Short mmCIF file of C-alpha atoms in Angstrom, two decimals:
data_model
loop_
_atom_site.label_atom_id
_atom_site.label_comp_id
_atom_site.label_asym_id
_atom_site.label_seq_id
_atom_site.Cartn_x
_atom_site.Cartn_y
_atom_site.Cartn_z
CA UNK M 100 100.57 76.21 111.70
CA UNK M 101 98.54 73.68 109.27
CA UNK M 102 97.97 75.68 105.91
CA UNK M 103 94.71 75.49 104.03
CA UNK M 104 96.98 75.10 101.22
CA UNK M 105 101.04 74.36 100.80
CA UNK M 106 102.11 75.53 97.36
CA UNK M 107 105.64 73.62 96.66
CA UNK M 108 106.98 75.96 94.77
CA UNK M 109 111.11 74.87 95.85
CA UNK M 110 113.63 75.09 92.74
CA UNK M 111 111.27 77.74 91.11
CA UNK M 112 113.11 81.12 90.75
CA UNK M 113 111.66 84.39 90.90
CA UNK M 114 108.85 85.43 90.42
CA UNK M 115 107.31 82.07 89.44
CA UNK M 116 106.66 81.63 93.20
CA UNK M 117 104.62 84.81 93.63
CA UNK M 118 102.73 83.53 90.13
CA UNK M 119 102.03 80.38 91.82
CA UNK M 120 100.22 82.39 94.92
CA UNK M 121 98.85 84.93 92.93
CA UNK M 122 97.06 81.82 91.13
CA UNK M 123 96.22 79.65 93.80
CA UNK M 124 94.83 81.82 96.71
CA UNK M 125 91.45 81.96 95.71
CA UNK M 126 91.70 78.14 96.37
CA UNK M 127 91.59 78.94 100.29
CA UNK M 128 88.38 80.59 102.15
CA UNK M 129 88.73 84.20 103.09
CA UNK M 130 90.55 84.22 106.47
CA UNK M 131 92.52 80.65 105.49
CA UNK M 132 96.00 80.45 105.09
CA UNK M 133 98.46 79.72 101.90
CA UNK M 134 102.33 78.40 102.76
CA UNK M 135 104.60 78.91 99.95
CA UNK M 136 107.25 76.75 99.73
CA UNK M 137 110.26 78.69 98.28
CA UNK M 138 114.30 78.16 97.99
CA UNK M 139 114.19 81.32 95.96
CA UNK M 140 115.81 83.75 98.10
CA UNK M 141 113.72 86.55 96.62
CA UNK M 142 110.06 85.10 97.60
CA UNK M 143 110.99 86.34 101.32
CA UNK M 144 110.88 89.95 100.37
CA UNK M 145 108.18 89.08 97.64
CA UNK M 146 105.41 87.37 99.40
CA UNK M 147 105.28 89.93 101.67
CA UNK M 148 105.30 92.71 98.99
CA UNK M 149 102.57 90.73 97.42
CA UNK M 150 100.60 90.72 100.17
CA UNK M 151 100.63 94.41 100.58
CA UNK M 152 99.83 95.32 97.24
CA UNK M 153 97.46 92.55 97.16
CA UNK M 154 95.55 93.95 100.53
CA UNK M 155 96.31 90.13 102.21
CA UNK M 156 97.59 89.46 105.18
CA UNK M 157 101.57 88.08 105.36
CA UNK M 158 101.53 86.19 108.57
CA UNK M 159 105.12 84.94 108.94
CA UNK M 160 107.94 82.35 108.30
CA UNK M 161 108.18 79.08 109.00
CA UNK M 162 110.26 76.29 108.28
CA UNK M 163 109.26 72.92 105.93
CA UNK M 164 110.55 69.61 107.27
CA UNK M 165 113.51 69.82 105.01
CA UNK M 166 114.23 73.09 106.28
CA UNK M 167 112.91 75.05 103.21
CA UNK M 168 111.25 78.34 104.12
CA UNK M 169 107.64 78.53 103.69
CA UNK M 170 106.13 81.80 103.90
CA UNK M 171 102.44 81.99 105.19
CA UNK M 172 99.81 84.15 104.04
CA UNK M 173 96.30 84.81 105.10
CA UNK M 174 93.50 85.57 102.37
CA UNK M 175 91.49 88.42 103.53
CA UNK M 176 89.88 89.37 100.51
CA UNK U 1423 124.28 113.83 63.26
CA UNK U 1424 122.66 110.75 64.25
CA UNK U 1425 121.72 110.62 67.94
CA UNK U 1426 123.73 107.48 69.22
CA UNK U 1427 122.27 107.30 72.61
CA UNK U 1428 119.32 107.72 72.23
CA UNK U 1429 116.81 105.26 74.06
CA UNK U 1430 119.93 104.70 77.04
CA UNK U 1431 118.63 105.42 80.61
CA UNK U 1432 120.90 104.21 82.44
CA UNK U 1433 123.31 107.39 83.66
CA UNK U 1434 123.19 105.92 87.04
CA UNK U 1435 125.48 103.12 85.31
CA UNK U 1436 127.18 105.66 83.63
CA UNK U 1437 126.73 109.17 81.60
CA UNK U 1438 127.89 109.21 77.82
CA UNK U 1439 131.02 111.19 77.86
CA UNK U 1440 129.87 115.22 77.78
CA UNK U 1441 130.89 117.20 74.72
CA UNK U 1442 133.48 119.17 77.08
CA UNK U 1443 135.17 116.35 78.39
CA UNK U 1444 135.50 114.90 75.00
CA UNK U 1445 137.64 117.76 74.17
CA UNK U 1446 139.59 118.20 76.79
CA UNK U 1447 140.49 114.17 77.07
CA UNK U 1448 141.70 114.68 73.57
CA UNK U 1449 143.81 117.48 73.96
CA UNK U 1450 145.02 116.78 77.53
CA UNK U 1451 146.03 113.11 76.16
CA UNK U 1452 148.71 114.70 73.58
CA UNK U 1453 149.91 117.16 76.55
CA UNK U 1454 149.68 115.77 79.94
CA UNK U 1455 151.81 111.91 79.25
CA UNK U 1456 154.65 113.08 81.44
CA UNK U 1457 155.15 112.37 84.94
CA UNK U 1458 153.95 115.37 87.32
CA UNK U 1459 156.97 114.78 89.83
CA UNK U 1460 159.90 115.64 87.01
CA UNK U 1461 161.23 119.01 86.77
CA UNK U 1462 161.36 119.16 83.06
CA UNK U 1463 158.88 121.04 80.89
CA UNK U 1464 156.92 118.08 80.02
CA UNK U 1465 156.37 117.08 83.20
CA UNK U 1466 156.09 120.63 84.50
CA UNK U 1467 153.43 120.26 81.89
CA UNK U 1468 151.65 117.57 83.42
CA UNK U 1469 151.63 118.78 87.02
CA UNK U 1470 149.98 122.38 85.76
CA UNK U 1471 147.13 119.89 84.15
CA UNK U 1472 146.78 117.98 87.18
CA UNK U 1473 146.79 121.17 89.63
CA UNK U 1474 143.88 122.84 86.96
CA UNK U 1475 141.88 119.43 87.66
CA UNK U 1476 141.95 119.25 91.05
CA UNK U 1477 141.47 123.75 91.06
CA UNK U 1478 138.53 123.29 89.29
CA UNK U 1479 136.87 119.97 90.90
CA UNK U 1480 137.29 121.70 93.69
CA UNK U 1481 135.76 124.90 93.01
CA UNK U 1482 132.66 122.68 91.53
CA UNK U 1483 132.38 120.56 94.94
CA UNK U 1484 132.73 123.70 97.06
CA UNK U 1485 135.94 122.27 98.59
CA UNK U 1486 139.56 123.23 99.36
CA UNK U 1487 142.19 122.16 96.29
CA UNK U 1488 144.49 120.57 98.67
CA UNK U 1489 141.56 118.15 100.14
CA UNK U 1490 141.03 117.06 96.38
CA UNK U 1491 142.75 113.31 95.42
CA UNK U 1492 142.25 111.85 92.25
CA UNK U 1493 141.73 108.17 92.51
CA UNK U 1494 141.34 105.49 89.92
CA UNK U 1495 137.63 105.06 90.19
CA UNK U 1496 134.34 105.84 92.59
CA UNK U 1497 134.97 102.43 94.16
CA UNK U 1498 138.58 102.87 95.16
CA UNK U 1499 137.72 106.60 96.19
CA UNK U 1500 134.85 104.41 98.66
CA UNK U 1501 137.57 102.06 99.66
CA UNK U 1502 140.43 104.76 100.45
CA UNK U 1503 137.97 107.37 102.15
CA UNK U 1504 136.43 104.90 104.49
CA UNK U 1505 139.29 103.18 105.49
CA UNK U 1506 141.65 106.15 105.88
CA UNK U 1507 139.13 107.67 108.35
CA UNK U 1508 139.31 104.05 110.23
CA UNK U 1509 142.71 103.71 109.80
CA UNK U 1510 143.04 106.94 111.88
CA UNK U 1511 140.51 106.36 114.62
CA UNK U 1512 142.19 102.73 115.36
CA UNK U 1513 143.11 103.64 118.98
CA UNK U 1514 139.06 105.62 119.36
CA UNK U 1515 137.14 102.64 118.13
CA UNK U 1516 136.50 99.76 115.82
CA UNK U 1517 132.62 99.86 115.60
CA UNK U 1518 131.26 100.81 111.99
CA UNK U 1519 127.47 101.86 111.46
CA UNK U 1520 126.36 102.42 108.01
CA UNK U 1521 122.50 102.61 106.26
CA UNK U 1522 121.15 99.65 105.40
CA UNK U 1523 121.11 101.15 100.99
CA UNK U 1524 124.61 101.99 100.45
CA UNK U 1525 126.33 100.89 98.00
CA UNK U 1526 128.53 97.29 98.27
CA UNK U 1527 131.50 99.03 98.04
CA UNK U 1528 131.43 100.49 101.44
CA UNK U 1529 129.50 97.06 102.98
CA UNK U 1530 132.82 95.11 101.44
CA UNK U 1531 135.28 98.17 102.49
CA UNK U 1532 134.09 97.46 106.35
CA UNK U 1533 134.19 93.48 105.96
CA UNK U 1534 137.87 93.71 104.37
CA UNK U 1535 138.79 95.86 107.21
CA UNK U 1536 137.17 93.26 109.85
CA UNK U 1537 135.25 96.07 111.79
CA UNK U 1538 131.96 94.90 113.43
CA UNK U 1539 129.42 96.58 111.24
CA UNK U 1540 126.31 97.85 112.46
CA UNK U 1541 123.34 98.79 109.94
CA UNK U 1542 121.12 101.76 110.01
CA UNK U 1543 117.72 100.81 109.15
CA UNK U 1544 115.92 102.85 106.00
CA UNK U 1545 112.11 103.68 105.55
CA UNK U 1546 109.85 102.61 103.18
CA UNK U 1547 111.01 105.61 101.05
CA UNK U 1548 114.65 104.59 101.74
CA UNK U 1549 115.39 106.75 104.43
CA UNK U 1550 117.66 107.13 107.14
CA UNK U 1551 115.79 108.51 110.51
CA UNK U 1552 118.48 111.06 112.18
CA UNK U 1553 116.71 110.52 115.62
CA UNK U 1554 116.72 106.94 115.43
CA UNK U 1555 120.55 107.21 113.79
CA UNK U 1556 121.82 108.57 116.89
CA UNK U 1557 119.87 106.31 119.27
CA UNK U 1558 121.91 103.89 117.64
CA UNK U 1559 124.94 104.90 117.84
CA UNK U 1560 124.08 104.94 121.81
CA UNK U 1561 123.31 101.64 121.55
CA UNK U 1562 126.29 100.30 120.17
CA UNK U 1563 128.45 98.08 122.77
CA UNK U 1564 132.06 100.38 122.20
CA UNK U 1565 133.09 103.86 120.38
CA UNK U 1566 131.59 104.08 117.03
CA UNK U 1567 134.79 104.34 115.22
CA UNK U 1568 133.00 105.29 111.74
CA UNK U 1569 129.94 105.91 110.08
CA UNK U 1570 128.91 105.84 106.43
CA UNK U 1571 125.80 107.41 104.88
CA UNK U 1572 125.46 108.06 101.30
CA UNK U 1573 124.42 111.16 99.41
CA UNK U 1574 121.75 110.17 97.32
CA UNK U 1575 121.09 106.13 96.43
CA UNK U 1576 122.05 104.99 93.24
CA UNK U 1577 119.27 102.57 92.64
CA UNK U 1578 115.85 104.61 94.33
CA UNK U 1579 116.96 107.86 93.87
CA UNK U 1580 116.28 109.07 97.69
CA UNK U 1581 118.76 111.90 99.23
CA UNK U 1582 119.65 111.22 102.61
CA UNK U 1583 119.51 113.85 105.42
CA UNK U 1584 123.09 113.99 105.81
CA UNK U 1585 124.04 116.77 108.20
CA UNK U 1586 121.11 116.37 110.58
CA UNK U 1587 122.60 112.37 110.63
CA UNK U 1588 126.17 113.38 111.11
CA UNK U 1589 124.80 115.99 114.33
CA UNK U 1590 122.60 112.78 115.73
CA UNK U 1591 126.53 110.34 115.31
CA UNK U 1592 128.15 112.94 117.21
CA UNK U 1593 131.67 113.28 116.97
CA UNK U 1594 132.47 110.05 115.00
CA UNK U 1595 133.96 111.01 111.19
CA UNK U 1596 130.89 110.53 108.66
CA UNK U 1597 131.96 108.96 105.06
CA UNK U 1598 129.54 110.12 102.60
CA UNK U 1599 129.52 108.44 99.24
CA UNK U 1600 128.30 110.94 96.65
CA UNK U 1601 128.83 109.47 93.41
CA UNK U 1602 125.03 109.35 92.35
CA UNK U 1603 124.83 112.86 93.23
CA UNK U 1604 127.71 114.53 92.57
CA UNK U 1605 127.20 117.50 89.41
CA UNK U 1606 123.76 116.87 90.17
CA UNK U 1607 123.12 118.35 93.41
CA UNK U 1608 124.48 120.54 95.90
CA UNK U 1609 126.72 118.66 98.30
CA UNK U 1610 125.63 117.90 101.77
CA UNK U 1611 127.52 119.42 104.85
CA UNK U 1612 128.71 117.51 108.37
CA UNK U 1613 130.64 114.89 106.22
CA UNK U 1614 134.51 113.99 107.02
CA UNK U 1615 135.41 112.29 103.45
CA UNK U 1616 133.31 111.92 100.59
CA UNK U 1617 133.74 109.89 97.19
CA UNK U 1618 132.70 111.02 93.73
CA UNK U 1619 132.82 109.19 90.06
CA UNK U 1620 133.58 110.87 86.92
CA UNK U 1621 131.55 108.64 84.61
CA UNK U 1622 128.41 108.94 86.41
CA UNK U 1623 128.54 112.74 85.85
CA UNK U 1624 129.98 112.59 81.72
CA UNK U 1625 133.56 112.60 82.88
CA UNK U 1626 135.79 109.37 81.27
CA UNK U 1627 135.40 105.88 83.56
CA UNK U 1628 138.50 105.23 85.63
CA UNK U 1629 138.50 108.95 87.36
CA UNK U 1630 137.37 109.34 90.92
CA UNK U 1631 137.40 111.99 93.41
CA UNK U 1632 138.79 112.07 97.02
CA UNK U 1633 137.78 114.56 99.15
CA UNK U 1634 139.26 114.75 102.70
CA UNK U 1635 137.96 117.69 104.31
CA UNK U 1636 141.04 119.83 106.22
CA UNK U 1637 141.99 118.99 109.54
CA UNK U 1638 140.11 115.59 109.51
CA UNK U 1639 142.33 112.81 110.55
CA UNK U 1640 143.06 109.74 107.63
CA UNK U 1641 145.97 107.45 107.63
CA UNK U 1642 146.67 105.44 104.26
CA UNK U 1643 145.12 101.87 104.88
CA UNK U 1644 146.87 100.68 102.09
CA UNK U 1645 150.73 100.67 100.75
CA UNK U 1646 152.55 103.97 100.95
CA UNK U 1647 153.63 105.10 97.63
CA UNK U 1648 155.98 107.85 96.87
CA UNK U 1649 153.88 109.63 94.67
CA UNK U 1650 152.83 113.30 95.16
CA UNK U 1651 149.87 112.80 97.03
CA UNK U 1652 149.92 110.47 99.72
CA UNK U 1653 146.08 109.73 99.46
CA UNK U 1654 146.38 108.02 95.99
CA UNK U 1655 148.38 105.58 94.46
CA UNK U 1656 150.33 104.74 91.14
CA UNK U 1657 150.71 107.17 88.11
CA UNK U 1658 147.89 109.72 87.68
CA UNK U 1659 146.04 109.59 85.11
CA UNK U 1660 146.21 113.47 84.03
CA UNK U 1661 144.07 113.48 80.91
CA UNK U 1662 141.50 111.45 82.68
CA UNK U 1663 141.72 113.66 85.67
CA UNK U 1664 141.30 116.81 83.64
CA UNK U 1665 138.73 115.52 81.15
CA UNK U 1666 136.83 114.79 84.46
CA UNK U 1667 137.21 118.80 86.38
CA UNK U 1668 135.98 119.83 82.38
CA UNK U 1669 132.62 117.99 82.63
CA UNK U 1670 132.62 118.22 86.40
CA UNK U 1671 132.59 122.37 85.15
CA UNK U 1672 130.19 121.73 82.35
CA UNK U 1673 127.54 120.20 84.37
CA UNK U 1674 128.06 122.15 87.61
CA UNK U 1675 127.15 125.18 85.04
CA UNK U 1676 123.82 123.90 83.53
CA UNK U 1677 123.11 121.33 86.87
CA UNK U 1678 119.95 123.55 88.20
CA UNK U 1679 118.19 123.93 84.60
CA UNK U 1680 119.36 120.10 84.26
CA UNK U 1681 117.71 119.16 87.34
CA UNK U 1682 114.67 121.08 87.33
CA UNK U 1683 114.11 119.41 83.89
CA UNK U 1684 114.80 116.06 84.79
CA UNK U 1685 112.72 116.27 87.87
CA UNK U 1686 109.68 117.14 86.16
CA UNK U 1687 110.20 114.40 83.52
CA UNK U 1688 110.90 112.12 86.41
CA UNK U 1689 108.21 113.22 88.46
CA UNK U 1690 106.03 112.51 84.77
CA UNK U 1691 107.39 108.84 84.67
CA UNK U 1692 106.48 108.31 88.26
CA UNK U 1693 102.85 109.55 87.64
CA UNK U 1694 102.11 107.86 84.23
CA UNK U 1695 103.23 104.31 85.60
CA UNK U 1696 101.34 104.14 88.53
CA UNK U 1697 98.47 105.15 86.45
CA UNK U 1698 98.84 102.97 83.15
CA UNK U 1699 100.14 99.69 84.44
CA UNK U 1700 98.72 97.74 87.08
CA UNK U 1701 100.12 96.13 89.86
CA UNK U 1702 103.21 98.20 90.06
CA UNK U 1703 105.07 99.69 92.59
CA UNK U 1704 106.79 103.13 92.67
CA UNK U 1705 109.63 103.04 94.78
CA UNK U 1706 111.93 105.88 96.65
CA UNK U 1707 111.07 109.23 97.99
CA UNK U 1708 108.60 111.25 95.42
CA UNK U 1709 110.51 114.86 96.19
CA UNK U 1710 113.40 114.45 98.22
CA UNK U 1711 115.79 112.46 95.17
CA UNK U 1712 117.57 112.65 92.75
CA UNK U 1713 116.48 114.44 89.50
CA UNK U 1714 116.99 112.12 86.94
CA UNK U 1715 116.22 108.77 88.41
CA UNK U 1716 113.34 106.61 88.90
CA UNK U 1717 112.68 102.90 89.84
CA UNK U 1718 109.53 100.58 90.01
CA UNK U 1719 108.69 97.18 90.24
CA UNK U 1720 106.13 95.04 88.25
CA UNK U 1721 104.21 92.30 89.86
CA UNK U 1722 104.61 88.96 88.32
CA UNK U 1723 107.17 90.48 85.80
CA UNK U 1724 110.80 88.93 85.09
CA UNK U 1725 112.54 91.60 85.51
CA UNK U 1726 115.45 90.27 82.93
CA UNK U 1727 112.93 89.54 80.65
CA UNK U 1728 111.58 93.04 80.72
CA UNK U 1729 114.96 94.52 80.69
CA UNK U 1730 115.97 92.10 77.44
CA UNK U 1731 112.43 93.11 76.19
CA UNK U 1732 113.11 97.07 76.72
CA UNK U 1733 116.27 96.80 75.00
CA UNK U 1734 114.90 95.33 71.93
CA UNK U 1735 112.66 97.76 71.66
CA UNK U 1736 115.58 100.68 71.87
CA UNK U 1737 115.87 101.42 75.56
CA UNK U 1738 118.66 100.71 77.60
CA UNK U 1739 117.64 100.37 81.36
CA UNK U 1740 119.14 98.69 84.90
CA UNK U 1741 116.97 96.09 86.77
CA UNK U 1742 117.52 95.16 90.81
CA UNK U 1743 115.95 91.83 90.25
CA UNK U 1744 117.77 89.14 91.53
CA UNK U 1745 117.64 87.31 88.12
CA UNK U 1746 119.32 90.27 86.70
CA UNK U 1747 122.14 89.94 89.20
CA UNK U 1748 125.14 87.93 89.17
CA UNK U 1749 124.57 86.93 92.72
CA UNK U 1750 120.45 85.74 92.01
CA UNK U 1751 119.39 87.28 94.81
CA UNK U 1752 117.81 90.61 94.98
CA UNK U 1753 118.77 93.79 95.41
CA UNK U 1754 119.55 94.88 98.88
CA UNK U 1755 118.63 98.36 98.20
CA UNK U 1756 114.59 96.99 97.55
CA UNK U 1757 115.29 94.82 99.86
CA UNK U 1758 116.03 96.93 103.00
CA UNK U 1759 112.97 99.51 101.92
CA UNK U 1760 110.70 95.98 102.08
CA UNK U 1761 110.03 96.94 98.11
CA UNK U 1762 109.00 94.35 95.55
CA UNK U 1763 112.07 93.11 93.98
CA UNK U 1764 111.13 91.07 90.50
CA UNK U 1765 109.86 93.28 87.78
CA UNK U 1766 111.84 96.10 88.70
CA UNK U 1767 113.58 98.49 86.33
CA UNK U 1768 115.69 101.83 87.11
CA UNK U 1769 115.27 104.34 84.54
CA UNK U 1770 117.94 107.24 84.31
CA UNK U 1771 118.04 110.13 82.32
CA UNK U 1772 120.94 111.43 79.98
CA UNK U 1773 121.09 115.60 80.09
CA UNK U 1774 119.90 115.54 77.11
CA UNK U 1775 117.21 113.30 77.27
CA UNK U 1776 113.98 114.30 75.61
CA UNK U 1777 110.59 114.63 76.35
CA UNK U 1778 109.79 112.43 73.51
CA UNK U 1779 112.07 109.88 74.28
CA UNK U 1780 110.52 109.37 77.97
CA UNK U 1781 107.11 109.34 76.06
CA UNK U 1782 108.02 106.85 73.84
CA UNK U 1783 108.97 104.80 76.50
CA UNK U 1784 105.40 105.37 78.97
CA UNK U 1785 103.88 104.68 75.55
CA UNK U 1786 105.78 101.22 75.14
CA UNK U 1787 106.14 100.58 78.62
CA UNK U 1788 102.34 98.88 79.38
CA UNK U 1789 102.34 97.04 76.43
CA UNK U 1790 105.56 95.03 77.07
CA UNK U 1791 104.22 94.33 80.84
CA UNK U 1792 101.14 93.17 79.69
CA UNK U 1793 102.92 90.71 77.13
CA UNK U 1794 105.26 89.70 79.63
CA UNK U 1795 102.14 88.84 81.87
CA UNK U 1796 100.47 87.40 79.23
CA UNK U 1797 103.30 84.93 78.70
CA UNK U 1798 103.08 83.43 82.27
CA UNK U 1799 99.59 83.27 82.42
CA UNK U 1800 98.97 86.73 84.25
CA UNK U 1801 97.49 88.71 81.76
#
């Protein structure tokens, strides 16, 4: 999937990559989606905890080139 | 006298020794130094104060004083329990199933022993599903050999349906780890062994309790020592044993006024959070838990920041963040209930916590997250 947005947030630890898509969403339309970036190993429980307090959308993993996983989320509101 | 723990709410961690157990570790330390096996009057001595212990831990638990051991912690209690009922079902079975929230002692119990370990999955509450327990157990591909389920979880709080678990396993011995509940709550039934911790219930650190229930089969997974009981091993520590049955007795005496007070300051905490500090999450089951404990998670909070931040301010509390942990990664606990996992902070109360303590901390308790925001830009 191509992202509206990729948000590199690799090396960052918890929960400055949640920060980072708490900031940045409204950058994306309502309905695109936001890939974060993360080597954190908390962001995978995190992004999708986000997303439910948040009311958006988390639409899955998926890994970066270098193998990094980015976590996807759609902004629905 | 000048209240030293005040502001510490973390019992879960451990309990500040209760009055009763104070006394007794004092006295029982001048009398009980000899060795319970020797037929002279000190040791003679020593084996009537270990015998008392294990009479009245028993009594407390509800259990037989011959399936009492005393062991040298809750851990080793985990590690003996589960692997003794392994040990003795190695010609049934070698498959393991355990919830996905106990604690790591039983998770690095089953690895040690090199059984395939299958996980029951928890709710968002932190629950175990009987029903979909004992479809599990189906599905496993040989004879479940073992299966562990705690009590009550030491992090969330959330009390497990034990018995109507151990009916879904079937015939396969249940381990149940009870040392966040034990002197708290009534003990579950359907369980084969079960593990307890003095400290977490105002007894002295470095006292656990053993319970094998009677006619359940355990073989020693570990050295055989010549020692009285052949559950535990080394030297028993007798004053520690007995200062443990004396707070063990204390709290088992108060533990329903105890409770019902703690639940409705815990039930106050849970209420006043998710009303005073946004973007927070409440996390375990809201009836069904423990009385005195209580964990939630702040969005875009460091959660060793806010613990650091806490105890400046006079509070001592446990995080499950994972830059709280040695490891840096999260707690698995949050993490199996899909809960957020930075920000978080597990509050638990002393007996004698007071209303005005817990106040003082929902009082505090916005501020700091809102500074903590602030820092980072969230505020």
């Amino acid at each position: 999937m191509t992202p509206a947005l990729e948000l590199d947030c690799r090396g960052q630890r918890c929960p400055l990559p949640i920060i980072e898509l708490a900031r940045r969403i409204g950058e994306v339309g309502v309905g695109e989606v936001v890939a974060v970036a993360a080597t954190d190993v908390a962001a995978r429980l995190d992004v999708q905890a986000w997303c439910r307090m948040r009311g958006q959308e988390y639409v899955g993993e998926e890994p970066a080139e270098d193998g990094v996983p980015r976590y996807l989320v759609r902004r629905l509101a | 006298m000048t209240n030293l723990t005040g502001g510490y709410l973390d019992t879960a961690s451990s309990e500040p020794l209760h009055p009763a157990a104070r006394e007794t570790l004092l006295a029982a330390l001048d009398q009980g130094y000899g060795d319970p096996r020797r037929l002279h009057g000190t040791g003679r001595s020593a084996r009537l104060l270990l015998d008392n212990a294990r009479a009245v831990v028993a009594e407390c638990l509800g259990v037989r004083p011959a399936e009492v051991t005393f062991t040298a912690s809750g851990t080793d209690a985990v590690h003996r329990g589960l692997l003794g009922l392994l040990a003795a079902r190695s010609r049934v079975g070698r498959q393991s199933l355990v919830s996905a929230v106990e604690h790591s002692s039983v998770f690095h119990a089953l690895r040690w022993a090199g059984v395939p370990l299958g996980t029951l999955p928890v709710d968002r509450t932190g629950r175990v599903d009987p029903m979909s327990a004992g479809a599990r157990a189906e599905e496993l591909p040989g004879p479940l050999a073992v299966a562990a389920v705690q009590h009550a979880n030491h992090e969330v709080g959330t009390v497990q349906p034990v018995a109507e678990i151990a009916a879904a396993l079937g015939e396969a011995p249940l381990f149940v780890d009870a040392c966040a509940s034990a002197g708290r709550l009534a003990l579950p039934e359907g369980w084969s062994a079960l593990a307890a911790s003095a400290h977490k219930w105002g007894g002295p650190a470095g006292a656990g309790v053993l319970v094998v229930r009677k006619g359940v089969r355990w073989e020693s997974p570990f050295p055989a020592d010549d020692r009285g009981d052949e559950r535990a091993s080394g030297f028993e520590n007798v004053p520690a044993a007995l200062s443990a049955a004396a707070a063990l007795q204390a709290v088992t005496a108060e533990a329903d006024e105890v409770a019902r007070r703690q639940h409705a300051l815990i039930a106050r905490v849970r209420e006043t959070v998710a009303a005073t500090i946004p973007d927070v999450e409440v996390v375990g089951a809201p009836e069904e838990r423990l009385p005195h404990l209580v964990t939630f998670s702040c969005l875009y909070v460091d959660g060793e920041a806010l613990v650091t931040e806490l105890d400046r301010l006079g509070f001592g509390v446990a995080s499950g963040s994972a830059c709280t942990a040695s490891t840096l990664t999260p707690s698995h606990v949050l993490e199996a209930m899909g809960a957020l996992s930075h920000g978080n902070v597990r509050l638990s109360l002393r007996r004698d916590t007071t209303e005005e303590e817990v106040d003082r901390l929902l009082a505090t308790l916005p501020g700091v997250v809102a500074e903590l925001r602030s820092r980072v830009g969230m505020g």
